[in-house]
mmCIF file of C-alpha atoms (C1' of nucleotides) in Angstrom:
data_model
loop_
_atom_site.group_PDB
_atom_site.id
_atom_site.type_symbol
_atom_site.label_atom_id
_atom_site.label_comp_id
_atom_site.label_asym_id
_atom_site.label_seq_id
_atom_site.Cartn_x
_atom_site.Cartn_y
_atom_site.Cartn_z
ATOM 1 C CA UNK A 13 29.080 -2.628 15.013
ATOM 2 C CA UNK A 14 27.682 1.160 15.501
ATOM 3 C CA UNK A 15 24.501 2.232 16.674
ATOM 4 C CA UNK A 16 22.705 2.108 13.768
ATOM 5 C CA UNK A 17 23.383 -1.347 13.419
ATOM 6 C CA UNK A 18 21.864 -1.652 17.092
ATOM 7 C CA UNK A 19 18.772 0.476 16.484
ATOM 8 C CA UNK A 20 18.363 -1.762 12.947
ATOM 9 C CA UNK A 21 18.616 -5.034 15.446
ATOM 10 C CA UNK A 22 16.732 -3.589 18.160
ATOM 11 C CA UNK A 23 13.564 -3.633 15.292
ATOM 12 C CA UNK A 24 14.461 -7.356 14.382
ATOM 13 C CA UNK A 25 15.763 -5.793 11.114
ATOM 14 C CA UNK A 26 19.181 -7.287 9.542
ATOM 15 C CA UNK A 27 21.737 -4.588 9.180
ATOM 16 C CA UNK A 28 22.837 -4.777 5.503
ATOM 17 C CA UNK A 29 25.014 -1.492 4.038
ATOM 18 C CA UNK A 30 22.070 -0.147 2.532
ATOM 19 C CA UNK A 31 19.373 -0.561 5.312
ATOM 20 C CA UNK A 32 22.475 1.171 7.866
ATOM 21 C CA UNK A 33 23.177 4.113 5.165
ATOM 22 C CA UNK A 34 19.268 4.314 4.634
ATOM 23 C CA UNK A 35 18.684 4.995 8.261
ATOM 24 C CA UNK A 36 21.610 6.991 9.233
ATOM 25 C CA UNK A 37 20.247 9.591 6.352
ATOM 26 C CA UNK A 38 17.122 9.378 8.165
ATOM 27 C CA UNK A 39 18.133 10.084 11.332
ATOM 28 C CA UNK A 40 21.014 12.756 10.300
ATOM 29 C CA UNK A 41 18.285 14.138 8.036
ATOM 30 C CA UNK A 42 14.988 15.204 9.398
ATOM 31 C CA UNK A 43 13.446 16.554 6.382
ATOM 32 C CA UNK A 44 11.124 13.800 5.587
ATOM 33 C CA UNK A 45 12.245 12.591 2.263
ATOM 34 C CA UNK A 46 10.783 10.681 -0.167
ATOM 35 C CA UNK A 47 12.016 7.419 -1.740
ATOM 36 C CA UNK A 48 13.225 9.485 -4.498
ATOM 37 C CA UNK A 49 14.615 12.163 -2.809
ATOM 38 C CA UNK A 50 16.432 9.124 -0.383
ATOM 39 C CA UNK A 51 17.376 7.390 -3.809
ATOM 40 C CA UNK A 52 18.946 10.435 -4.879
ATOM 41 C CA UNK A 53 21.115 11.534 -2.410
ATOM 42 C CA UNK A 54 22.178 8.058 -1.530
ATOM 43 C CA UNK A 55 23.497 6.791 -5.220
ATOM 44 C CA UNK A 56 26.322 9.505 -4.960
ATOM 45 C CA UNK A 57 27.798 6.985 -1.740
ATOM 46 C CA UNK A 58 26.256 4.239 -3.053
ATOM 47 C CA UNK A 59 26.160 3.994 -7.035
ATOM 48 C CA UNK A 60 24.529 0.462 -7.498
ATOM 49 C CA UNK A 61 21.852 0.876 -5.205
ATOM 50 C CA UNK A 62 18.315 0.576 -6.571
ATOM 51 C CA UNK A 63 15.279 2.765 -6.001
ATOM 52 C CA UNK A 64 13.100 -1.126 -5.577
ATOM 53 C CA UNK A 65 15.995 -1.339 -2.469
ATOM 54 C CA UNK A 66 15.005 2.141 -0.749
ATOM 55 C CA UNK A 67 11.225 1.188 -1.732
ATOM 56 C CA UNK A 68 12.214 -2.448 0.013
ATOM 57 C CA UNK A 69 14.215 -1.212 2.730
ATOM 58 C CA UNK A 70 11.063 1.525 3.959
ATOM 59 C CA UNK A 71 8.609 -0.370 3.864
ATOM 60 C CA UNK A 72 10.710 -2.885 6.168
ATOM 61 C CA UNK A 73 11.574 -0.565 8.576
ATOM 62 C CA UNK A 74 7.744 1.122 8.862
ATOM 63 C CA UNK A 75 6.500 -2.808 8.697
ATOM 64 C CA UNK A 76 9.025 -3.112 12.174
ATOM 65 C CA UNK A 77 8.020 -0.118 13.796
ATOM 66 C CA UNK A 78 11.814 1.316 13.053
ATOM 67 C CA UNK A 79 10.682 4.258 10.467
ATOM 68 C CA UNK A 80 6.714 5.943 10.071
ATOM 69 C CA UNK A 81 5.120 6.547 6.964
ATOM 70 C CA UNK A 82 3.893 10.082 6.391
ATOM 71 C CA UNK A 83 0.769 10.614 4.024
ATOM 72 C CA UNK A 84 1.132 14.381 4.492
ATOM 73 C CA UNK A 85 2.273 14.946 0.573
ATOM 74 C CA UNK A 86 -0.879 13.999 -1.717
ATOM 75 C CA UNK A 87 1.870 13.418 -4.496
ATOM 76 C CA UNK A 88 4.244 10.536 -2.864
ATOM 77 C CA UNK A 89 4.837 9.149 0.575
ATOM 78 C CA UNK A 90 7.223 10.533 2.862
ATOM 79 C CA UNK A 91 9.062 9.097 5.418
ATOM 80 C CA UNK A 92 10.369 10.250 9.389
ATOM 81 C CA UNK A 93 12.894 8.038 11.142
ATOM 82 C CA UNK A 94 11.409 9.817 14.464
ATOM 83 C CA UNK A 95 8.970 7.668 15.504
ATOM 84 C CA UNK A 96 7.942 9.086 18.347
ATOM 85 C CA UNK A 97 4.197 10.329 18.249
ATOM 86 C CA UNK A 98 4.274 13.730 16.919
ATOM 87 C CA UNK A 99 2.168 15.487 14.641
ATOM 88 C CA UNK A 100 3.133 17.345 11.045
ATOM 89 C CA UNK A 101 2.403 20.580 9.551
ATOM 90 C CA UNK A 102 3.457 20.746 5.589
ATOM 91 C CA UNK A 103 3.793 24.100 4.184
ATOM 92 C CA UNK A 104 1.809 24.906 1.088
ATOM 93 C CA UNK A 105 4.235 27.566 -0.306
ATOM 94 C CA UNK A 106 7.969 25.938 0.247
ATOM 95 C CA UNK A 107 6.766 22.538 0.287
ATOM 96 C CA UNK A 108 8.200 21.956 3.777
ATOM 97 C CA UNK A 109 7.244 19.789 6.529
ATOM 98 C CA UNK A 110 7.906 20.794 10.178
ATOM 99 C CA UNK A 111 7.836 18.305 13.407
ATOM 100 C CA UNK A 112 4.906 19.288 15.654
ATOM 101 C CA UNK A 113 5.393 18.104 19.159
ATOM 102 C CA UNK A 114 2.561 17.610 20.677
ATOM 103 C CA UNK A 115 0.992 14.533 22.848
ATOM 104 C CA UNK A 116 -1.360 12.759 20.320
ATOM 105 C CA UNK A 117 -2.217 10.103 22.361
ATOM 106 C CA UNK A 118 -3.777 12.830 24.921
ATOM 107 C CA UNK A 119 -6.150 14.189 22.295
ATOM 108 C CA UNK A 120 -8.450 10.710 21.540
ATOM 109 C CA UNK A 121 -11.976 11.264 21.749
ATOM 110 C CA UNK A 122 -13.746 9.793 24.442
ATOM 111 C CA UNK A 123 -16.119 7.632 22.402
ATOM 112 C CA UNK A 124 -13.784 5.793 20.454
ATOM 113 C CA UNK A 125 -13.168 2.366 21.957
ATOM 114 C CA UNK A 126 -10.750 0.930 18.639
ATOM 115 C CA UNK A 127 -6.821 -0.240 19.491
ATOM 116 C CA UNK A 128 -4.769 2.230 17.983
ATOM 117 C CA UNK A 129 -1.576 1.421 15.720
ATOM 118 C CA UNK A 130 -0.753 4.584 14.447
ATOM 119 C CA UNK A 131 -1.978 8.638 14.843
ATOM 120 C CA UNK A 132 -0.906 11.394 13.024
ATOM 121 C CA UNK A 133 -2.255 15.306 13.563
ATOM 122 C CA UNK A 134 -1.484 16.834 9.890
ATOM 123 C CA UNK A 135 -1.944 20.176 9.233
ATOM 124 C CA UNK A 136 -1.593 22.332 5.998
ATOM 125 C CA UNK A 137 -1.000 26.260 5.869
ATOM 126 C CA UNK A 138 1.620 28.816 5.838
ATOM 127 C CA UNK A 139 4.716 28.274 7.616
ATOM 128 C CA UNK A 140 6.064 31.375 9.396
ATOM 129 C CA UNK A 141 9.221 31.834 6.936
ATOM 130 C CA UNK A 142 7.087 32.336 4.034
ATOM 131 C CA UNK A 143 4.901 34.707 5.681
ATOM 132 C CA UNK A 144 7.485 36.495 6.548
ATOM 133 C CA UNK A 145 8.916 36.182 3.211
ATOM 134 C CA UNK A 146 5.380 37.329 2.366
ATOM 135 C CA UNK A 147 5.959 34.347 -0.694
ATOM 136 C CA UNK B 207 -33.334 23.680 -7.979
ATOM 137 C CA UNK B 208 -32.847 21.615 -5.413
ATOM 138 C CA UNK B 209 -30.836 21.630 -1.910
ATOM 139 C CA UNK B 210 -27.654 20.328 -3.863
ATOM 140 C CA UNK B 211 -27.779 22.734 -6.381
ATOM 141 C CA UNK B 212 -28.192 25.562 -3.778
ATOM 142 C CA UNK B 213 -25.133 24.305 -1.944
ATOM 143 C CA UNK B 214 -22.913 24.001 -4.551
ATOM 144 C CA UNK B 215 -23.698 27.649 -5.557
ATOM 145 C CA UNK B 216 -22.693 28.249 -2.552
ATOM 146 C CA UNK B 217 -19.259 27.119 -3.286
ATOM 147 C CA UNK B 218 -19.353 29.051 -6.042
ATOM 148 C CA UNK B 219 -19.917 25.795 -8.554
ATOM 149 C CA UNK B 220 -22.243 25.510 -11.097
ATOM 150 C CA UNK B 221 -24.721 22.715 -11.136
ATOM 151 C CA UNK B 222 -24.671 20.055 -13.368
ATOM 152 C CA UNK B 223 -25.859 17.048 -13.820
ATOM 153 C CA UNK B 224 -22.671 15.150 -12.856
ATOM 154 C CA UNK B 225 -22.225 17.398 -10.226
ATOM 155 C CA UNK B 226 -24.961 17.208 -8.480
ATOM 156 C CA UNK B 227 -25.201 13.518 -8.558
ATOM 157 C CA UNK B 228 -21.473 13.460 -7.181
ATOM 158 C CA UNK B 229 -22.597 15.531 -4.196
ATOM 159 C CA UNK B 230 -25.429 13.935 -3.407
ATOM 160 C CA UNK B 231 -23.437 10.912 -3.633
ATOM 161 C CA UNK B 232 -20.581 12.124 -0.935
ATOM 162 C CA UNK B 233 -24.058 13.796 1.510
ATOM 163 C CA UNK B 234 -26.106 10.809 1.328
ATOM 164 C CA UNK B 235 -23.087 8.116 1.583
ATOM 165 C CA UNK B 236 -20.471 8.829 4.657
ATOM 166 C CA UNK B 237 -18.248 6.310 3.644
ATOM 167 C CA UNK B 238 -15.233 8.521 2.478
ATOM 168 C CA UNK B 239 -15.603 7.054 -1.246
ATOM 169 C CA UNK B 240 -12.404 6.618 -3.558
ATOM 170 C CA UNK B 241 -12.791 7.962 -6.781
ATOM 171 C CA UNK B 242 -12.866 4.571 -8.379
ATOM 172 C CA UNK B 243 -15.834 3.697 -5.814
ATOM 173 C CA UNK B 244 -17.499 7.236 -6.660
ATOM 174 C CA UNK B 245 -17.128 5.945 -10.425
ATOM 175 C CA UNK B 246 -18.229 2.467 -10.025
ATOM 176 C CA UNK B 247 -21.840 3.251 -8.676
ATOM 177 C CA UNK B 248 -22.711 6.670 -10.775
ATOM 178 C CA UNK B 249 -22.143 5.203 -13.690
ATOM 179 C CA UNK B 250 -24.898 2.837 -13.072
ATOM 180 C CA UNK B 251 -26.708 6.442 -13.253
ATOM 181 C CA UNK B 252 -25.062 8.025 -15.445
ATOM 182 C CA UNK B 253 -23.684 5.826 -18.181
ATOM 183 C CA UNK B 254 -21.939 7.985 -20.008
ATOM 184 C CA UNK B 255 -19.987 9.259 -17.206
ATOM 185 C CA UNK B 256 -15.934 9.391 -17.942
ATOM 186 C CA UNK B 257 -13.949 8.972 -14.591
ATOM 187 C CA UNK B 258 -12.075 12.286 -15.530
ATOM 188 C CA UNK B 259 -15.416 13.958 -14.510
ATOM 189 C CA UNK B 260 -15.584 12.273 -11.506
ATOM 190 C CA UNK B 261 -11.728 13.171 -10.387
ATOM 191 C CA UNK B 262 -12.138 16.662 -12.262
ATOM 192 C CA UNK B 263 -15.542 17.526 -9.906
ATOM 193 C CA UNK B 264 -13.867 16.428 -6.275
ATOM 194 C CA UNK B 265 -10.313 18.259 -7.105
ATOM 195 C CA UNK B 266 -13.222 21.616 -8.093
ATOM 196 C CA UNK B 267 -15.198 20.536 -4.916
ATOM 197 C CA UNK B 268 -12.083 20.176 -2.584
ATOM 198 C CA UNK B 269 -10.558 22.986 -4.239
ATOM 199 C CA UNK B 270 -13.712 25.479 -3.446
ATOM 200 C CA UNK B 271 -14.025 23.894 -0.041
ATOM 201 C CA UNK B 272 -17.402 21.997 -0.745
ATOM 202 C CA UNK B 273 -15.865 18.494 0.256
ATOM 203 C CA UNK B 274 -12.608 17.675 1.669
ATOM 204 C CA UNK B 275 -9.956 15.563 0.794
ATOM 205 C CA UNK B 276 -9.139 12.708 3.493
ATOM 206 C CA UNK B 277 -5.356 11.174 3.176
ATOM 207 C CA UNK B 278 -5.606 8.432 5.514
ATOM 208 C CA UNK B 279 -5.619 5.728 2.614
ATOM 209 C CA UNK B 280 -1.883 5.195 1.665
ATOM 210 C CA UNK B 281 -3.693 3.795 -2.088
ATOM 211 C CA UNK B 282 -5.783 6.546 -3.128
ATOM 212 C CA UNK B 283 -7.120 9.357 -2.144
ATOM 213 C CA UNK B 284 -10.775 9.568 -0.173
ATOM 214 C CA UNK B 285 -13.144 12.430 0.049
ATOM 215 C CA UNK B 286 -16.020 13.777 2.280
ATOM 216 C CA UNK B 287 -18.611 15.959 1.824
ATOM 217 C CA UNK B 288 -18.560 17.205 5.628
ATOM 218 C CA UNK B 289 -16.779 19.871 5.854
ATOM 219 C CA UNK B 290 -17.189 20.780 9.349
ATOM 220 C CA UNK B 291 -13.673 20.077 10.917
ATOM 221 C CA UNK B 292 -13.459 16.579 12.432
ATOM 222 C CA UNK B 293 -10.699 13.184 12.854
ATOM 223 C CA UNK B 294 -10.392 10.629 10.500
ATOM 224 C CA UNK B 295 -9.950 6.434 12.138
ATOM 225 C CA UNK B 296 -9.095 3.741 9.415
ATOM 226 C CA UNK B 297 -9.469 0.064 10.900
ATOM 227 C CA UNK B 298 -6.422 -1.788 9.187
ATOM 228 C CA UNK B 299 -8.738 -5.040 9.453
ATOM 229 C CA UNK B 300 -11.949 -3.780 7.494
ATOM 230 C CA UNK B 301 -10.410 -0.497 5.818
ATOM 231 C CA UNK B 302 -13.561 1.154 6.757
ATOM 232 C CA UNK B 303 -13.127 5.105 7.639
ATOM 233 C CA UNK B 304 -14.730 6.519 10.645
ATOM 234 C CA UNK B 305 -15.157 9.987 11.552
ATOM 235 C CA UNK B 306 -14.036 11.395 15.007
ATOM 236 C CA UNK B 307 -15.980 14.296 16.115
ATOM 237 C CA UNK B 308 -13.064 16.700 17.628
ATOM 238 C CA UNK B 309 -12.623 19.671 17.963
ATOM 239 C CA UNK B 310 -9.557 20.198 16.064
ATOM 240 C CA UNK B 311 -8.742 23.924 16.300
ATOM 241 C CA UNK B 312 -8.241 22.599 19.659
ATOM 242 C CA UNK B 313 -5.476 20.768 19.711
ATOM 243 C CA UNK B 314 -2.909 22.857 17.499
ATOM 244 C CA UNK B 315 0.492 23.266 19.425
ATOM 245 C CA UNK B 316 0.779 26.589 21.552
ATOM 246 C CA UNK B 317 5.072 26.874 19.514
ATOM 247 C CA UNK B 318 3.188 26.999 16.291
ATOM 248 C CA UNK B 319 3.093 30.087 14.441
ATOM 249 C CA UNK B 320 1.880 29.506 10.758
ATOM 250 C CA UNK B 321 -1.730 30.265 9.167
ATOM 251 C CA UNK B 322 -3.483 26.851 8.874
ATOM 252 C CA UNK B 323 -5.729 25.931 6.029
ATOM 253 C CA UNK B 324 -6.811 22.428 6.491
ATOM 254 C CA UNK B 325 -5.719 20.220 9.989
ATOM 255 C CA UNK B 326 -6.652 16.663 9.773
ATOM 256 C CA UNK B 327 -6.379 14.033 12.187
ATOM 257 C CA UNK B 328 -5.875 10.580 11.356
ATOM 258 C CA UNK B 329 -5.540 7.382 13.393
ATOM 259 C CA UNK B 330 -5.082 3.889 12.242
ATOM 260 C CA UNK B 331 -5.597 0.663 14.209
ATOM 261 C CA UNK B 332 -8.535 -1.756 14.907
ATOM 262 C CA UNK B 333 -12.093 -0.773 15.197
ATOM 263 C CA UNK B 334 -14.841 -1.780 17.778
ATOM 264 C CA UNK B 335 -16.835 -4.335 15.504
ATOM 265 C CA UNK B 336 -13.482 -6.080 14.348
ATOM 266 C CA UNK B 337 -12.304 -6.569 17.484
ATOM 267 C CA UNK B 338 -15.523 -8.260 18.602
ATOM 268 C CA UNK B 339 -15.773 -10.634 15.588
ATOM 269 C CA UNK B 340 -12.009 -11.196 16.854
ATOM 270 C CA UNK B 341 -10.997 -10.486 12.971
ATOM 271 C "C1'" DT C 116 24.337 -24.862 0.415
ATOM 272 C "C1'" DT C 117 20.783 -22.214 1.632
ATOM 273 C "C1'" DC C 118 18.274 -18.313 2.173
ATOM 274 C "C1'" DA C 119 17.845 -13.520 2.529
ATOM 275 C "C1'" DC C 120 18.974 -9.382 0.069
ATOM 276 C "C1'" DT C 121 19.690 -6.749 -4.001
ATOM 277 C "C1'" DG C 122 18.856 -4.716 -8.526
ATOM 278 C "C1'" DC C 123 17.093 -4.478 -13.052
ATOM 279 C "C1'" DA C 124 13.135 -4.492 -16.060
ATOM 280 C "C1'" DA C 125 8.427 -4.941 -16.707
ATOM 281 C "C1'" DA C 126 3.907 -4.397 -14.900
ATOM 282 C "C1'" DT C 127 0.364 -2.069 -12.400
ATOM 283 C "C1'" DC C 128 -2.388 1.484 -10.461
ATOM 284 C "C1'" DA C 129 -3.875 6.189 -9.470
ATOM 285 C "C1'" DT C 130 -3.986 10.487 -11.405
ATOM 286 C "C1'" DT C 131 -3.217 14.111 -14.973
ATOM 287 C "C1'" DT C 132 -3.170 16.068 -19.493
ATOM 288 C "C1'" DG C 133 -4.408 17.027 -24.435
ATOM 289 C "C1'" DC C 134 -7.852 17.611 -27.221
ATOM 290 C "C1'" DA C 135 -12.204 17.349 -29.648
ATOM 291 C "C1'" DA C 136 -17.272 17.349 -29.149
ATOM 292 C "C1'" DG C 137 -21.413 18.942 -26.863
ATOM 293 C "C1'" DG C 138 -24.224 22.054 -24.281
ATOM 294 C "C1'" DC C 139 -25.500 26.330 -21.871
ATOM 295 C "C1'" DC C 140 -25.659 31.520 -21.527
ATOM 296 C "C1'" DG D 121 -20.594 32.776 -30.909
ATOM 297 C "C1'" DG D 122 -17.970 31.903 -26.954
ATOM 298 C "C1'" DC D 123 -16.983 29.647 -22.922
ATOM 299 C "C1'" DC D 124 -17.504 26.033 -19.680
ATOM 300 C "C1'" DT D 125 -18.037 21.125 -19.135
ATOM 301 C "C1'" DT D 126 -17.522 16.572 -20.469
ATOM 302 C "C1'" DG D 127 -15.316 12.269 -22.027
ATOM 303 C "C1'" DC D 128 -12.085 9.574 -24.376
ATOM 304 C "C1'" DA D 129 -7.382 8.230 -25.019
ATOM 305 C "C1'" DA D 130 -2.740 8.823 -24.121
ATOM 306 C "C1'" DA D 131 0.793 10.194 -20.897
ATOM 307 C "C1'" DT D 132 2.822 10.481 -16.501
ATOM 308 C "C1'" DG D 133 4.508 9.203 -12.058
ATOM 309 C "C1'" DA D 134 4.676 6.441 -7.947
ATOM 310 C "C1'" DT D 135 4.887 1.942 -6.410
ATOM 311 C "C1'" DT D 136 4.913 -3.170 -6.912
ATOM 312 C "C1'" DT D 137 6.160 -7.506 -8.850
ATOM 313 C "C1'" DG D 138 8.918 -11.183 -11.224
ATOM 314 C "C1'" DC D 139 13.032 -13.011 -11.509
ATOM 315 C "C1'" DA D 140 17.874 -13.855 -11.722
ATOM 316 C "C1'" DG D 141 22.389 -12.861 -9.609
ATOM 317 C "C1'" DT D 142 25.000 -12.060 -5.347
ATOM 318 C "C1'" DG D 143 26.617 -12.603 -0.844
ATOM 319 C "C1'" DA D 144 26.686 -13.818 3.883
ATOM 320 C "C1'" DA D 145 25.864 -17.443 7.677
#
DNA sequence: TTCACTGCAAATCATTTGCAAGGCC
DNA sequence: GGCCTTGCAAATGATTTGCAGTGAA
């Protein structure tokens, strides 16, 4: 039993091989992936599993609170096994998308009086390697 | 020549008939429309419109900043023709889309060193009115 | 044995593209 | 005439669904 497994429990979440190798990419990786860039790298250990599985498996763990679900990337979802608040910034050159910490819960306008399930700050731009870069 | 037609010059667009109608459309209705809601109702207008107008006109209006393109909806894509920077709430009960009136520019992190071209942000949960009907 | 999980194939839905026709400068 | 705009139909791509096989408690 490793800590995944734990984590995967701790979310009321069964820990089956591919949930466990699913997660551990997520947390070893934090480039925000998307199913098919998951699906990809993940058929080389696992050569059976099924891109409906990693659709399956994400939506289980953002339905449990385990994963979040990024709508940063107008073209497919993307995916952040952080989930503590945090905001993103996606660069319009590389394509990248960068953790921003900052305290979202801080920043609520005083007139809204809704509960809140999720918040996300996204921003689009530049990122500072590709200015650099001057790409 | 109207008040749409003069704003949409603006932008650097060229009036039409579709066009206009789609802008006036976005101004007069701040519901953050789909497409396929955009669609539905002008075509009781405009019969003849084709919904590759409709998605053709927001990409040129997000494109030459007239509108803006709102990614809260995980299904499709939503637009608004305010462009002045504000937050974006989606009740999870109702799916309606409320703005937020902040100032966003604000709230960017102080570590953050890349140019910024749009900054969005979006919070999901329940709003006021559902959680007085007790939805 | 039962029930959850997996994986394949087919279906669906939003969006894009190719192309021909129409309209404006 | 030439170019921009429109609209239809087909293509694409992401995601979901139906269903049968598998495996673990």
């Amino acid at each position: 039993m490793n800590n995944i497994s734990q984590y995967l429990l701790g979310y009321g979440i069964r820990p089956s091989i591919q949930r466990i190798a699913i997660m551990r990419y997520l947390t070893n990786n934090r480039t925000h992936p998307t199913v098919d860039e998951i699906f990809e790298v993940m058929r080389k250990q696992i050569p059976t599993l099924s891109k409906t599985t990693v659709y399956n498996t994400l939506k289980l763990f953002v339905e449990q609170g385990a994963a979040i679900y990024i709508g940063i990337d107008e073209k497919s979802g993307r995916f952040d096994g952080c989930v503590t608040p945090h905001g993103h910034f996606r660069c319009k050159k590389c394509g990248k998308i960068i953790d921003l910490d900052m305290e979202i819960n801080n920043l609520l306008p005083e007139n809204f009086h809704g509960t809140i399930d999720e918040a996300d700050f996204y921003i689009k731009g530049t990122c500072e390697d590709c200015i650099v870069k001057n790409n």
